[in-house]
Amino acid sequence: VLELFHEFTISGAQGPELATFTGTQRPDIALRVKRHDLKDDYVLTYLFDAKYRLLSDDRDDAPDLPPPDALNQMHRYRDAIYYMDRQSERPTPEKEVIGGYVLFPGEGDLDTIRRSDFYTAIEQVNIGAFPLRPGDAVQRRLLREHLQVIVQGRTGQLLADVRPQKRMR
């Protein structure tokens, strides 16, 4: 089951599952994928934030890059939003967000983008950025490929790719 939310807001103990302890969190878009291919029903949460500016906005000759503060915000979201199993006797916070991505108005050829730090970070830590401009089918292809992995991939592999706390695998 795919659920897509616009202006996904979490403040305090939100509903039966989600919580934040450090103030309201409001990513632009949340994709929650309810998976039924493991023993327990899993919900994988992926966050997207649209930015309408570039690091290079004030330099015409610079490549299109997402602003660093936008990427850092995705780290904050991932670390601030928790799952709370309110059915257990002692609910404890557990990580909820699998990945976070900035959508920014960048352009460039696909090979250059695939080698860029903001894109290779997706494979390394599942935080990164996708260039996305209206009407640009070439750039949209990168995001579409990533969404196919999220939707069609096996839950066990998706969870195995999540970076654990050191020595916790």
Short mmCIF file of N, CA and C in Angstrom, two decimals:
data_model
loop_
_atom_site.label_atom_id
_atom_site.label_comp_id
_atom_site.label_asym_id
_atom_site.label_seq_id
_atom_site.Cartn_x
_atom_site.Cartn_y
_atom_site.Cartn_z
N VAL A 1 0.85 -1.16 0.00
CA VAL A 1 0.00 0.00 0.00
C VAL A 1 0.90 1.23 0.00
N LEU A 2 0.65 2.14 -0.92
CA LEU A 2 1.42 3.38 -0.99
C LEU A 2 0.56 4.53 -0.48
N GLU A 3 1.12 5.31 0.42
CA GLU A 3 0.45 6.51 0.90
C GLU A 3 1.36 7.69 0.62
N LEU A 4 0.81 8.72 0.03
CA LEU A 4 1.57 9.92 -0.29
C LEU A 4 0.95 11.09 0.45
N PHE A 5 1.76 11.82 1.20
CA PHE A 5 1.28 12.93 2.00
C PHE A 5 1.97 14.22 1.57
N HIS A 6 1.21 15.28 1.52
CA HIS A 6 1.75 16.62 1.25
C HIS A 6 1.80 17.39 2.57
N GLU A 7 2.90 18.09 2.81
CA GLU A 7 3.11 18.81 4.06
C GLU A 7 2.88 17.90 5.27
N PHE A 8 3.62 16.83 5.28
CA PHE A 8 3.57 15.79 6.31
C PHE A 8 4.05 16.39 7.62
N THR A 9 3.15 16.61 8.56
CA THR A 9 3.49 17.30 9.80
C THR A 9 3.45 16.34 10.97
N ILE A 10 4.53 16.35 11.75
CA ILE A 10 4.61 15.53 12.95
C ILE A 10 5.00 16.45 14.10
N SER A 11 4.19 16.44 15.14
CA SER A 11 4.52 17.24 16.31
C SER A 11 4.15 16.44 17.55
N GLY A 12 5.08 16.33 18.47
CA GLY A 12 4.83 15.56 19.68
C GLY A 12 4.56 14.11 19.35
N ALA A 13 3.60 13.52 20.04
CA ALA A 13 3.19 12.14 19.79
C ALA A 13 2.03 12.18 18.80
N GLN A 14 2.31 11.94 17.54
CA GLN A 14 1.34 12.05 16.45
C GLN A 14 0.68 10.70 16.21
N GLY A 15 -0.60 10.63 16.47
CA GLY A 15 -1.34 9.41 16.15
C GLY A 15 -0.81 8.20 16.87
N PRO A 16 -1.12 7.03 16.36
CA PRO A 16 -0.75 5.80 17.04
C PRO A 16 0.71 5.39 16.84
N GLU A 17 1.42 5.98 15.90
CA GLU A 17 2.74 5.45 15.57
C GLU A 17 3.88 6.45 15.65
N LEU A 18 3.71 7.66 15.15
CA LEU A 18 4.84 8.57 14.96
C LEU A 18 4.98 9.57 16.10
N ALA A 19 6.23 9.96 16.35
CA ALA A 19 6.51 10.94 17.40
C ALA A 19 7.76 11.71 17.04
N THR A 20 7.84 12.91 17.59
CA THR A 20 9.06 13.70 17.53
C THR A 20 9.22 14.37 18.89
N PHE A 21 10.45 14.47 19.31
CA PHE A 21 10.73 14.99 20.65
C PHE A 21 11.41 16.35 20.62
N THR A 22 11.72 16.84 19.44
CA THR A 22 12.51 18.07 19.33
C THR A 22 11.80 19.16 18.53
N GLY A 23 10.50 19.19 18.58
CA GLY A 23 9.75 20.22 17.86
C GLY A 23 9.11 19.67 16.60
N THR A 24 8.20 20.43 16.08
CA THR A 24 7.44 20.03 14.89
C THR A 24 8.36 19.82 13.69
N GLN A 25 8.11 18.75 12.96
CA GLN A 25 8.84 18.44 11.73
C GLN A 25 7.82 18.46 10.59
N ARG A 26 8.18 19.12 9.47
CA ARG A 26 7.22 19.26 8.39
C ARG A 26 7.89 19.13 7.01
N PRO A 27 8.28 17.93 6.61
CA PRO A 27 8.79 17.78 5.24
C PRO A 27 7.66 18.00 4.24
N ASP A 28 8.02 18.41 3.04
CA ASP A 28 7.01 18.71 2.02
C ASP A 28 6.20 17.49 1.63
N ILE A 29 6.88 16.38 1.41
CA ILE A 29 6.22 15.18 0.90
C ILE A 29 6.70 13.97 1.67
N ALA A 30 5.79 13.09 2.01
CA ALA A 30 6.16 11.81 2.62
C ALA A 30 5.54 10.69 1.80
N LEU A 31 6.34 9.68 1.52
CA LEU A 31 5.88 8.46 0.87
C LEU A 31 6.01 7.36 1.91
N ARG A 32 4.88 6.77 2.27
CA ARG A 32 4.89 5.66 3.23
C ARG A 32 4.45 4.41 2.48
N VAL A 33 5.31 3.40 2.52
CA VAL A 33 5.07 2.15 1.80
C VAL A 33 4.80 1.08 2.84
N LYS A 34 3.58 0.55 2.85
CA LYS A 34 3.23 -0.53 3.77
C LYS A 34 3.56 -1.84 3.08
N ARG A 35 4.48 -2.58 3.70
CA ARG A 35 4.98 -3.81 3.10
C ARG A 35 4.47 -5.02 3.87
N HIS A 36 4.13 -6.07 3.14
CA HIS A 36 3.61 -7.28 3.76
C HIS A 36 4.42 -8.51 3.37
N ASP A 37 5.70 -8.31 3.01
CA ASP A 37 6.51 -9.45 2.58
C ASP A 37 7.45 -9.96 3.66
N LEU A 38 7.30 -9.49 4.88
CA LEU A 38 8.04 -10.02 6.02
C LEU A 38 7.05 -10.46 7.10
N LYS A 39 7.56 -11.05 8.15
CA LYS A 39 6.70 -11.55 9.23
C LYS A 39 5.78 -10.45 9.75
N ASP A 40 6.33 -9.29 10.06
CA ASP A 40 5.54 -8.18 10.54
C ASP A 40 5.20 -7.27 9.36
N ASP A 41 4.09 -6.55 9.49
CA ASP A 41 3.77 -5.55 8.48
C ASP A 41 4.71 -4.36 8.68
N TYR A 42 5.46 -4.02 7.67
CA TYR A 42 6.41 -2.92 7.76
C TYR A 42 5.86 -1.71 7.01
N VAL A 43 6.14 -0.55 7.55
CA VAL A 43 5.88 0.70 6.87
C VAL A 43 7.22 1.40 6.71
N LEU A 44 7.59 1.65 5.49
CA LEU A 44 8.84 2.33 5.19
C LEU A 44 8.51 3.77 4.81
N THR A 45 9.15 4.72 5.48
CA THR A 45 8.86 6.13 5.26
C THR A 45 10.03 6.80 4.56
N TYR A 46 9.73 7.49 3.47
CA TYR A 46 10.70 8.24 2.69
C TYR A 46 10.20 9.67 2.59
N LEU A 47 11.11 10.62 2.81
CA LEU A 47 10.73 12.04 2.83
C LEU A 47 11.36 12.77 1.65
N PHE A 48 10.62 13.74 1.14
CA PHE A 48 11.08 14.57 0.03
C PHE A 48 10.80 16.03 0.39
N ASP A 49 11.74 16.89 0.07
CA ASP A 49 11.58 18.32 0.30
C ASP A 49 11.92 19.06 -0.99
N ALA A 50 10.99 19.85 -1.46
CA ALA A 50 11.22 20.63 -2.67
C ALA A 50 11.91 21.94 -2.31
N LYS A 51 12.95 22.25 -3.03
CA LYS A 51 13.66 23.52 -2.86
C LYS A 51 13.63 24.24 -4.20
N TYR A 52 13.48 25.52 -4.14
CA TYR A 52 13.35 26.31 -5.37
C TYR A 52 14.56 27.21 -5.57
N ARG A 53 15.68 26.79 -5.03
CA ARG A 53 16.91 27.55 -5.17
C ARG A 53 18.06 26.57 -5.34
N LEU A 54 19.17 27.12 -5.80
CA LEU A 54 20.38 26.35 -6.02
C LEU A 54 21.52 26.96 -5.22
N LEU A 55 22.51 26.16 -4.91
CA LEU A 55 23.71 26.68 -4.29
C LEU A 55 24.35 27.72 -5.21
N SER A 56 24.21 27.51 -6.51
CA SER A 56 24.85 28.36 -7.51
C SER A 56 23.96 29.49 -8.02
N ASP A 57 22.89 29.85 -7.31
CA ASP A 57 21.97 30.89 -7.79
C ASP A 57 22.66 32.21 -8.11
N ASP A 58 23.70 32.54 -7.39
CA ASP A 58 24.36 33.83 -7.61
C ASP A 58 25.57 33.75 -8.54
N ARG A 59 25.82 32.57 -9.14
CA ARG A 59 26.95 32.41 -10.07
C ARG A 59 26.47 31.70 -11.34
N ASP A 60 26.51 32.39 -12.45
CA ASP A 60 26.03 31.83 -13.72
C ASP A 60 26.88 30.67 -14.23
N ASP A 61 28.17 30.66 -13.91
CA ASP A 61 29.06 29.65 -14.46
C ASP A 61 29.19 28.40 -13.59
N ALA A 62 28.51 28.37 -12.44
CA ALA A 62 28.63 27.24 -11.51
C ALA A 62 27.64 26.14 -11.89
N PRO A 63 27.97 24.88 -11.57
CA PRO A 63 27.03 23.79 -11.84
C PRO A 63 25.83 23.88 -10.89
N ASP A 64 24.74 23.27 -11.30
CA ASP A 64 23.53 23.26 -10.47
C ASP A 64 23.70 22.26 -9.33
N LEU A 65 23.68 22.77 -8.10
CA LEU A 65 23.81 21.94 -6.92
C LEU A 65 22.73 22.30 -5.91
N PRO A 66 22.27 21.32 -5.15
CA PRO A 66 21.29 21.64 -4.11
C PRO A 66 21.98 22.39 -2.97
N PRO A 67 21.25 23.25 -2.28
CA PRO A 67 21.85 23.97 -1.15
C PRO A 67 22.22 23.00 -0.02
N PRO A 68 23.39 23.14 0.58
CA PRO A 68 23.80 22.23 1.66
C PRO A 68 22.82 22.22 2.84
N ASP A 69 22.22 23.38 3.16
CA ASP A 69 21.29 23.39 4.28
C ASP A 69 20.06 22.53 4.00
N ALA A 70 19.69 22.38 2.72
CA ALA A 70 18.56 21.53 2.37
C ALA A 70 18.89 20.06 2.61
N LEU A 71 20.11 19.66 2.25
CA LEU A 71 20.54 18.28 2.51
C LEU A 71 20.65 18.03 4.01
N ASN A 72 21.17 18.99 4.74
CA ASN A 72 21.27 18.84 6.19
C ASN A 72 19.90 18.72 6.84
N GLN A 73 18.93 19.40 6.28
CA GLN A 73 17.56 19.31 6.81
C GLN A 73 17.02 17.89 6.68
N MET A 74 17.39 17.18 5.62
CA MET A 74 16.93 15.80 5.45
C MET A 74 17.54 14.91 6.53
N HIS A 75 18.78 15.17 6.92
CA HIS A 75 19.38 14.43 8.04
C HIS A 75 18.60 14.72 9.32
N ARG A 76 18.23 15.96 9.52
CA ARG A 76 17.47 16.32 10.72
C ARG A 76 16.13 15.59 10.75
N TYR A 77 15.43 15.57 9.63
CA TYR A 77 14.15 14.86 9.59
C TYR A 77 14.34 13.39 9.95
N ARG A 78 15.35 12.76 9.35
CA ARG A 78 15.56 11.34 9.59
C ARG A 78 15.85 11.07 11.07
N ASP A 79 16.58 11.98 11.69
CA ASP A 79 16.95 11.78 13.09
C ASP A 79 15.90 12.26 14.08
N ALA A 80 14.91 13.00 13.63
CA ALA A 80 13.93 13.58 14.55
C ALA A 80 12.58 12.87 14.57
N ILE A 81 12.30 12.04 13.58
CA ILE A 81 10.99 11.38 13.48
C ILE A 81 11.15 9.92 13.88
N TYR A 82 10.34 9.52 14.85
CA TYR A 82 10.44 8.18 15.42
C TYR A 82 9.13 7.41 15.30
N TYR A 83 9.27 6.10 15.31
CA TYR A 83 8.14 5.18 15.40
C TYR A 83 7.99 4.81 16.87
N MET A 84 6.75 4.82 17.35
CA MET A 84 6.46 4.41 18.73
C MET A 84 5.43 3.30 18.69
N ASP A 85 5.79 2.13 19.18
CA ASP A 85 4.85 1.01 19.25
C ASP A 85 4.03 1.17 20.53
N ARG A 86 2.89 1.80 20.39
CA ARG A 86 2.07 2.11 21.56
C ARG A 86 1.33 0.89 22.11
N GLN A 87 1.46 -0.25 21.43
CA GLN A 87 0.87 -1.50 21.92
C GLN A 87 1.74 -2.16 22.97
N SER A 88 3.04 -1.83 22.97
CA SER A 88 3.94 -2.49 23.91
C SER A 88 3.80 -1.87 25.30
N GLU A 89 4.25 -2.61 26.30
CA GLU A 89 4.15 -2.13 27.68
C GLU A 89 5.00 -0.88 27.90
N ARG A 90 6.19 -0.87 27.34
CA ARG A 90 7.08 0.29 27.47
C ARG A 90 7.48 0.76 26.07
N PRO A 91 6.66 1.60 25.44
CA PRO A 91 7.01 2.07 24.10
C PRO A 91 8.34 2.83 24.11
N THR A 92 9.21 2.45 23.21
CA THR A 92 10.48 3.15 23.07
C THR A 92 10.61 3.65 21.64
N PRO A 93 11.23 4.80 21.46
CA PRO A 93 11.37 5.34 20.10
C PRO A 93 12.30 4.49 19.24
N GLU A 94 11.89 4.28 18.01
CA GLU A 94 12.69 3.58 17.01
C GLU A 94 12.73 4.43 15.75
N LYS A 95 13.80 4.31 14.98
CA LYS A 95 13.92 5.09 13.75
C LYS A 95 12.77 4.77 12.81
N GLU A 96 12.25 5.78 12.15
CA GLU A 96 11.12 5.63 11.24
C GLU A 96 11.51 5.90 9.79
N VAL A 97 12.30 6.92 9.56
CA VAL A 97 12.58 7.39 8.21
C VAL A 97 13.73 6.60 7.59
N ILE A 98 13.46 6.02 6.43
CA ILE A 98 14.47 5.23 5.72
C ILE A 98 15.37 6.12 4.87
N GLY A 99 14.79 7.12 4.20
CA GLY A 99 15.58 7.99 3.33
C GLY A 99 14.95 9.36 3.20
N GLY A 100 15.78 10.33 2.85
CA GLY A 100 15.31 11.69 2.65
C GLY A 100 15.99 12.31 1.45
N TYR A 101 15.21 13.02 0.63
CA TYR A 101 15.72 13.50 -0.64
C TYR A 101 15.25 14.93 -0.91
N VAL A 102 16.16 15.74 -1.38
CA VAL A 102 15.86 17.10 -1.80
C VAL A 102 15.51 17.04 -3.29
N LEU A 103 14.45 17.71 -3.68
CA LEU A 103 14.08 17.88 -5.09
C LEU A 103 14.42 19.33 -5.42
N PHE A 104 15.33 19.55 -6.35
CA PHE A 104 15.78 20.92 -6.62
C PHE A 104 15.79 21.18 -8.13
N PRO A 105 15.75 22.45 -8.54
CA PRO A 105 15.61 22.79 -9.96
C PRO A 105 16.94 22.73 -10.73
N GLY A 106 17.61 21.61 -10.65
CA GLY A 106 18.90 21.47 -11.31
C GLY A 106 18.77 20.87 -12.69
N GLU A 107 19.84 21.02 -13.44
CA GLU A 107 19.93 20.37 -14.74
C GLU A 107 21.36 19.95 -14.98
N GLY A 108 21.55 19.11 -15.96
CA GLY A 108 22.87 18.60 -16.29
C GLY A 108 22.72 17.24 -16.94
N ASP A 109 23.80 16.74 -17.51
CA ASP A 109 23.70 15.43 -18.16
C ASP A 109 23.70 14.33 -17.09
N LEU A 110 23.05 13.22 -17.41
CA LEU A 110 22.84 12.15 -16.43
C LEU A 110 24.14 11.57 -15.89
N ASP A 111 25.15 11.41 -16.72
CA ASP A 111 26.41 10.84 -16.24
C ASP A 111 27.06 11.73 -15.19
N THR A 112 27.04 13.03 -15.41
CA THR A 112 27.61 13.97 -14.45
C THR A 112 26.82 13.94 -13.14
N ILE A 113 25.51 13.91 -13.25
CA ILE A 113 24.66 13.87 -12.05
C ILE A 113 24.90 12.58 -11.27
N ARG A 114 24.97 11.46 -11.98
CA ARG A 114 25.19 10.17 -11.30
C ARG A 114 26.52 10.14 -10.54
N ARG A 115 27.50 10.94 -10.94
CA ARG A 115 28.80 10.99 -10.26
C ARG A 115 28.86 12.07 -9.19
N SER A 116 27.85 12.89 -9.09
CA SER A 116 27.88 14.02 -8.15
C SER A 116 27.73 13.53 -6.71
N ASP A 117 28.28 14.29 -5.79
CA ASP A 117 28.20 13.93 -4.37
C ASP A 117 26.76 13.84 -3.89
N PHE A 118 25.92 14.78 -4.30
CA PHE A 118 24.53 14.79 -3.81
C PHE A 118 23.76 13.57 -4.30
N TYR A 119 24.17 12.98 -5.40
CA TYR A 119 23.48 11.79 -5.91
C TYR A 119 24.10 10.50 -5.37
N THR A 120 25.44 10.41 -5.32
CA THR A 120 26.07 9.19 -4.81
C THR A 120 25.80 9.01 -3.32
N ALA A 121 25.48 10.09 -2.62
CA ALA A 121 25.15 9.99 -1.20
C ALA A 121 23.88 9.16 -0.98
N ILE A 122 23.02 9.10 -1.97
CA ILE A 122 21.79 8.30 -1.84
C ILE A 122 22.15 6.84 -1.63
N GLU A 123 23.08 6.33 -2.39
CA GLU A 123 23.49 4.94 -2.22
C GLU A 123 24.25 4.73 -0.92
N GLN A 124 25.03 5.72 -0.52
CA GLN A 124 25.84 5.58 0.69
C GLN A 124 25.02 5.70 1.98
N VAL A 125 24.18 6.74 2.10
CA VAL A 125 23.48 7.00 3.36
C VAL A 125 21.98 7.23 3.20
N ASN A 126 21.47 7.11 1.98
CA ASN A 126 20.05 7.28 1.67
C ASN A 126 19.54 8.69 2.00
N ILE A 127 20.42 9.65 1.92
CA ILE A 127 20.08 11.07 1.96
C ILE A 127 20.77 11.68 0.74
N GLY A 128 20.04 12.45 -0.04
CA GLY A 128 20.65 13.04 -1.23
C GLY A 128 19.67 13.93 -1.94
N ALA A 129 19.90 14.10 -3.24
CA ALA A 129 19.07 15.03 -3.99
C ALA A 129 18.86 14.54 -5.41
N PHE A 130 17.71 14.96 -5.96
CA PHE A 130 17.37 14.67 -7.34
C PHE A 130 17.07 15.99 -8.04
N PRO A 131 17.72 16.25 -9.18
CA PRO A 131 17.32 17.42 -9.96
C PRO A 131 15.95 17.14 -10.56
N LEU A 132 15.09 18.12 -10.50
CA LEU A 132 13.72 17.91 -10.99
C LEU A 132 13.18 19.25 -11.46
N ARG A 133 12.95 19.34 -12.76
CA ARG A 133 12.40 20.56 -13.35
C ARG A 133 11.16 20.19 -14.14
N PRO A 134 10.15 21.03 -14.12
CA PRO A 134 8.93 20.74 -14.89
C PRO A 134 9.25 20.49 -16.36
N GLY A 135 8.67 19.44 -16.89
CA GLY A 135 8.83 19.12 -18.30
C GLY A 135 10.14 18.47 -18.69
N ASP A 136 11.03 18.21 -17.75
CA ASP A 136 12.34 17.63 -18.05
C ASP A 136 12.30 16.13 -17.79
N ALA A 137 11.97 15.35 -18.80
CA ALA A 137 11.83 13.90 -18.66
C ALA A 137 13.17 13.22 -18.38
N VAL A 138 14.27 13.78 -18.86
CA VAL A 138 15.58 13.17 -18.65
C VAL A 138 15.92 13.19 -17.17
N GLN A 139 15.79 14.34 -16.52
CA GLN A 139 16.09 14.44 -15.09
C GLN A 139 15.12 13.61 -14.26
N ARG A 140 13.87 13.58 -14.66
CA ARG A 140 12.84 12.84 -13.93
C ARG A 140 13.16 11.35 -13.90
N ARG A 141 13.91 10.88 -14.87
CA ARG A 141 14.25 9.46 -14.96
C ARG A 141 14.99 8.97 -13.72
N LEU A 142 15.90 9.79 -13.17
CA LEU A 142 16.64 9.39 -11.98
C LEU A 142 15.72 9.15 -10.79
N LEU A 143 14.79 10.06 -10.59
CA LEU A 143 13.83 9.90 -9.50
C LEU A 143 12.93 8.70 -9.74
N ARG A 144 12.48 8.52 -10.96
CA ARG A 144 11.62 7.38 -11.29
C ARG A 144 12.34 6.05 -11.01
N GLU A 145 13.61 5.95 -11.38
CA GLU A 145 14.37 4.72 -11.12
C GLU A 145 14.47 4.44 -9.63
N HIS A 146 14.70 5.50 -8.85
CA HIS A 146 14.81 5.31 -7.40
C HIS A 146 13.47 4.90 -6.80
N LEU A 147 12.39 5.50 -7.26
CA LEU A 147 11.06 5.13 -6.74
C LEU A 147 10.72 3.69 -7.09
N GLN A 148 11.16 3.22 -8.24
CA GLN A 148 10.92 1.82 -8.61
C GLN A 148 11.60 0.88 -7.63
N VAL A 149 12.80 1.21 -7.20
CA VAL A 149 13.50 0.38 -6.21
C VAL A 149 12.72 0.38 -4.90
N ILE A 150 12.26 1.54 -4.47
CA ILE A 150 11.50 1.65 -3.22
C ILE A 150 10.22 0.84 -3.28
N VAL A 151 9.49 0.95 -4.37
CA VAL A 151 8.17 0.32 -4.47
C VAL A 151 8.28 -1.17 -4.80
N GLN A 152 9.19 -1.53 -5.69
CA GLN A 152 9.25 -2.91 -6.16
C GLN A 152 10.29 -3.76 -5.44
N GLY A 153 11.19 -3.15 -4.69
CA GLY A 153 12.24 -3.90 -4.01
C GLY A 153 11.70 -4.74 -2.86
N ARG A 154 12.45 -5.73 -2.48
CA ARG A 154 12.06 -6.58 -1.34
C ARG A 154 12.38 -5.84 -0.04
N THR A 155 11.47 -5.93 0.90
CA THR A 155 11.62 -5.21 2.17
C THR A 155 12.91 -5.62 2.88
N GLY A 156 13.21 -6.89 2.90
CA GLY A 156 14.42 -7.36 3.57
C GLY A 156 15.67 -6.69 3.03
N GLN A 157 15.75 -6.53 1.72
CA GLN A 157 16.92 -5.89 1.11
C GLN A 157 16.92 -4.39 1.41
N LEU A 158 15.76 -3.76 1.34
CA LEU A 158 15.69 -2.33 1.65
C LEU A 158 16.13 -2.06 3.08
N LEU A 159 15.70 -2.91 4.01
CA LEU A 159 16.09 -2.73 5.41
C LEU A 159 17.56 -3.08 5.63
N ALA A 160 18.07 -4.05 4.89
CA ALA A 160 19.48 -4.41 5.02
C ALA A 160 20.38 -3.27 4.55
N ASP A 161 19.88 -2.43 3.65
CA ASP A 161 20.67 -1.32 3.14
C ASP A 161 20.67 -0.11 4.06
N VAL A 162 19.83 -0.11 5.10
CA VAL A 162 19.80 1.00 6.05
C VAL A 162 21.06 0.95 6.89
N ARG A 163 21.72 2.08 7.04
CA ARG A 163 22.97 2.13 7.80
C ARG A 163 22.67 2.05 9.29
N PRO A 164 23.20 1.06 9.97
CA PRO A 164 22.95 0.92 11.42
C PRO A 164 23.88 1.81 12.22
N GLN A 165 23.56 1.94 13.49
CA GLN A 165 24.48 2.58 14.44
C GLN A 165 25.76 1.74 14.45
N LYS A 166 26.90 2.32 14.73
CA LYS A 166 28.13 1.54 14.61
C LYS A 166 28.08 0.27 15.45
N ARG A 167 28.50 -0.79 14.85
CA ARG A 167 28.57 -2.13 15.44
C ARG A 167 27.23 -2.70 15.89
N MET A 168 26.14 -2.22 15.29
CA MET A 168 24.81 -2.68 15.69
C MET A 168 24.18 -3.64 14.66
N ARG A 169 24.84 -3.93 13.55
CA ARG A 169 24.20 -4.76 12.53
C ARG A 169 23.95 -6.14 13.09
#
